[in-house]
XYZ file of N, CA and C in Angstrom:
306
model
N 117.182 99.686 168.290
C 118.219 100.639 167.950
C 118.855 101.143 169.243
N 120.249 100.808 169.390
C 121.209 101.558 170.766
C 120.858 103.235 170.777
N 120.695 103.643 171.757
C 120.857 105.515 171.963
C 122.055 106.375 171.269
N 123.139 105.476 171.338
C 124.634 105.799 170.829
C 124.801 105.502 169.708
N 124.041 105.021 168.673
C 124.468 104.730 167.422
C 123.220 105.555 166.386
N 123.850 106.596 165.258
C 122.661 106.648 164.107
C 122.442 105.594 163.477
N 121.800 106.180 163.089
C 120.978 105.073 162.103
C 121.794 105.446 160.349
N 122.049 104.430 159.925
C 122.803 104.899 158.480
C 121.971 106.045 157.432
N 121.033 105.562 157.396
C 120.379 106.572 156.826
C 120.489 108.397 156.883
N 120.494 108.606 158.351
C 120.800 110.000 158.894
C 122.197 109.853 158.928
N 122.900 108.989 158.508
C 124.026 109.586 158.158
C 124.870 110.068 157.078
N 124.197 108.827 156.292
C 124.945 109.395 154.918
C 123.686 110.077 154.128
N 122.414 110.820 154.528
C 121.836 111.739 153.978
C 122.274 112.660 153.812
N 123.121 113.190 154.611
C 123.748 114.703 154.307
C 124.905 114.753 152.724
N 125.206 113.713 153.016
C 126.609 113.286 151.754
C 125.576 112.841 150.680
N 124.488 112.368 150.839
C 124.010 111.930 149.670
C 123.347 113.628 148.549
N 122.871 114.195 149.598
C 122.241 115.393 148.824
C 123.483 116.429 148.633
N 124.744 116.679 148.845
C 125.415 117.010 148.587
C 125.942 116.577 147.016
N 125.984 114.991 147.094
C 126.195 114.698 145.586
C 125.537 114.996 144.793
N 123.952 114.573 145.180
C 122.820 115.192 144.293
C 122.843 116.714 143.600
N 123.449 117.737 145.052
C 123.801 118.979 143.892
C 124.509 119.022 143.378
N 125.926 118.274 143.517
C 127.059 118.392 142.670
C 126.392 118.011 141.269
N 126.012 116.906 140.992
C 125.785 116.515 139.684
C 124.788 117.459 139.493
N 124.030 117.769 140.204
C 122.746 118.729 138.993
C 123.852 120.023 139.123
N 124.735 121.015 139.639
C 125.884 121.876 139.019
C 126.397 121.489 137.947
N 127.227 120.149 138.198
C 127.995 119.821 136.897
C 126.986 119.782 135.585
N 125.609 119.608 135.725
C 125.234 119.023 134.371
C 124.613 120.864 134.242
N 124.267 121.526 135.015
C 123.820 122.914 134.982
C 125.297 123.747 134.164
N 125.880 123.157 134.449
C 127.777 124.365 134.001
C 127.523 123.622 132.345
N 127.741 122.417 132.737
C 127.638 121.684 131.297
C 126.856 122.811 130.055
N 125.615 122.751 130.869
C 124.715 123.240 129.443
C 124.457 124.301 129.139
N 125.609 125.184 130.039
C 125.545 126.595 130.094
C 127.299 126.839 129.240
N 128.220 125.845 129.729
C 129.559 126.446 129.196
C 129.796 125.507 127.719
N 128.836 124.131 127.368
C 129.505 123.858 125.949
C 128.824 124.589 124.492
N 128.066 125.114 125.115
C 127.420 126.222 123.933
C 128.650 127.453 123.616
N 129.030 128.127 124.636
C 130.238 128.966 124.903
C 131.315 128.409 124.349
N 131.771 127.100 124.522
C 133.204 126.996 124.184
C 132.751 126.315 122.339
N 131.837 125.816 122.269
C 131.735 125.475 120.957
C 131.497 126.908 120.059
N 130.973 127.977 120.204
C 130.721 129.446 119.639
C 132.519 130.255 119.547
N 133.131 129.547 120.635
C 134.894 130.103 120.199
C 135.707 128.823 120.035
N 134.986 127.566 119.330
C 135.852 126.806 118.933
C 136.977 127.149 117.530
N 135.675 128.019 116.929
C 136.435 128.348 115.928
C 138.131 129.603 115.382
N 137.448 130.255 116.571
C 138.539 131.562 116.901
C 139.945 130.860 117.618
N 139.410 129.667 118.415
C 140.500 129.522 119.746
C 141.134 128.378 118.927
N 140.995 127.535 118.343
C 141.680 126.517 117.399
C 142.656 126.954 116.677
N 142.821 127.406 115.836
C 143.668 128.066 114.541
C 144.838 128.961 115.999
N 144.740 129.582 117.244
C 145.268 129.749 118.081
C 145.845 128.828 118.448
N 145.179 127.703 119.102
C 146.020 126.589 119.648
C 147.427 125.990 118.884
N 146.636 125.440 117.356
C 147.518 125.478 116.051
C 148.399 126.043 116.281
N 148.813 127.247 116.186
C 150.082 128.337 115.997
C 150.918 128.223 117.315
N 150.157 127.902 118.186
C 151.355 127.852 120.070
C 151.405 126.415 119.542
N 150.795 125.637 119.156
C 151.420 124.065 119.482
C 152.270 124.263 118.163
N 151.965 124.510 117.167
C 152.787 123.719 116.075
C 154.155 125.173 116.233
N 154.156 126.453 116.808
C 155.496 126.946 117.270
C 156.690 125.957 118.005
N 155.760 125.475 119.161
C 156.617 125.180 120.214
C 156.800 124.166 119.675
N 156.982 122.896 118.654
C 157.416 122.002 118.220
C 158.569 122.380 117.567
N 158.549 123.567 116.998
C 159.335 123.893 115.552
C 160.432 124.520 116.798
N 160.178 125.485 117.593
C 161.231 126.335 118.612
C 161.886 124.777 119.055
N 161.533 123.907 119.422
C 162.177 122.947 120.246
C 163.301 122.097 119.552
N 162.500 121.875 117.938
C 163.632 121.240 117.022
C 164.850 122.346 116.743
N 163.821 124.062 116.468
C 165.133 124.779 116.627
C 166.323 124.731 117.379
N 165.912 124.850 118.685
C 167.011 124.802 119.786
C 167.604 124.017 119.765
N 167.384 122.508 119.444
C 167.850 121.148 119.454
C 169.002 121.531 118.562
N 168.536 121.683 117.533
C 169.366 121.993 116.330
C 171.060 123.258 116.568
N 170.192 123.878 117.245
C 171.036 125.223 117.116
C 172.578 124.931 118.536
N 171.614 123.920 119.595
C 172.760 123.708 120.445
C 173.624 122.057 120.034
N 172.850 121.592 119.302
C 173.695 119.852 118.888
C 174.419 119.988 117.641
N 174.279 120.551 116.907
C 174.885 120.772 115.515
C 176.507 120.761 115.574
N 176.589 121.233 116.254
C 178.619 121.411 116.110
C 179.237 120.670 117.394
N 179.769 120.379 116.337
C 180.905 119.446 116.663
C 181.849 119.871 118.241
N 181.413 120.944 119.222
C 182.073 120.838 119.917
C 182.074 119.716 120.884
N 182.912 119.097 121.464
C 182.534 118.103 122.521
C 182.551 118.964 123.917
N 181.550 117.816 124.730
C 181.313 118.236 126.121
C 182.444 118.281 126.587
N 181.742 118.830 127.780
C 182.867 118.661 129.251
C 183.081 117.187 129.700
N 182.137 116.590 129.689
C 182.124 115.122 130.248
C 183.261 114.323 128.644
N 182.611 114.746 127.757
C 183.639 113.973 126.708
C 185.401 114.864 126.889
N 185.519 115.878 126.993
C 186.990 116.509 127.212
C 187.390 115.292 128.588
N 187.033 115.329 129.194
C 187.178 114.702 130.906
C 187.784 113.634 130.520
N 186.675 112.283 129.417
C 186.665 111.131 129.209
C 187.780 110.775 128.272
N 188.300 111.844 127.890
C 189.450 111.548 126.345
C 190.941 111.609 127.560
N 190.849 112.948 127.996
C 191.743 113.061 129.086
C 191.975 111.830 130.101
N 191.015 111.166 130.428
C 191.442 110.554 131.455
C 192.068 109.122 130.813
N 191.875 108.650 129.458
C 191.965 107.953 128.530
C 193.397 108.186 128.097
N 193.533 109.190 128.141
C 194.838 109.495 127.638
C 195.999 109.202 128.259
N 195.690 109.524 129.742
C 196.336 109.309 130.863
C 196.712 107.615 131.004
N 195.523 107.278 130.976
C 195.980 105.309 131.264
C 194.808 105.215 132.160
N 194.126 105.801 132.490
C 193.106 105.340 134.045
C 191.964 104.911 133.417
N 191.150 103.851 133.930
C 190.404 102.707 133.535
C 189.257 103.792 133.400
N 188.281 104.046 132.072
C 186.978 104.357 132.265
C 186.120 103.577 132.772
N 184.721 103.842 133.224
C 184.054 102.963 133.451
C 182.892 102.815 132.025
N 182.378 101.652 131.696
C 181.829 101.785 130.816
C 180.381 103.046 131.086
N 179.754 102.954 132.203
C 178.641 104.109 132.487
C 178.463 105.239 131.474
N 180.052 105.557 132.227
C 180.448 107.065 131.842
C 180.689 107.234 130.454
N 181.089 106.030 129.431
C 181.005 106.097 128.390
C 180.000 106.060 127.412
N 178.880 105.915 127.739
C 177.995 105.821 127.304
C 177.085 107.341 126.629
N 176.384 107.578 126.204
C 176.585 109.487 124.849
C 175.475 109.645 126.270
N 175.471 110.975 126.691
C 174.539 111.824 126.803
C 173.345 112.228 126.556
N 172.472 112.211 127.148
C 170.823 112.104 126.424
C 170.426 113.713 126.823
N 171.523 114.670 126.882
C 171.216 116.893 126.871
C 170.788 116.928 125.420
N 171.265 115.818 124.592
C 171.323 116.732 123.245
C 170.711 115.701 122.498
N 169.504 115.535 122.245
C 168.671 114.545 121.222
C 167.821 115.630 120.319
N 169.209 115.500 119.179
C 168.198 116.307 117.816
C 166.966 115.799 116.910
């Protein structure tokens, strides 16, 4: 063995018992927090329910409440105008807008 070199062993011992506590923490949190979250599965569910199945319904709302009428955009006023005029669209620009998917 050179003077200048460890030996692998003393080296990755320190990293090895480091992992060793990580996993005995993780499995220590484990068997301390799924007793806890299973005892408010029942309270915190029927919660989740009501924020998720809101924010589905708010989102179709909004969808709804800003796509519904018939006003046209700015980009469509622009595109009729410039149409009107004679100047070449490009097809890109003609193509619908993906702000407003009801």
């Amino acid at each position: 063995m050179h003077p200048g070199k460890a030996a692998p062993f003393k080296t990755y011992h320190f990293f090895y018992i480091i992992i060793l506590m990580m996993k005995k923490i993780l499995i220590a949190s484990t068997l301390v927090l799924l007793p806890i979250a299973l005892a408010l599965l029942p309270l915190l569910l029927p919660i989740i329910l009501v924020y998720g199945l809101s924010a589905i319904n708010l989102r179709i709302g909004y969808s709804k409440m800003f796509c519904s009428g018939p006003q046209p955009t700015v980009k469509d006023q622009i595109l009729r105008n410039m149409e009107s005029r004679g100047l070449p669209v490009p097809m890109w620009l003609k193509r619908p807008s993906k702000t407003c998917n009801p």
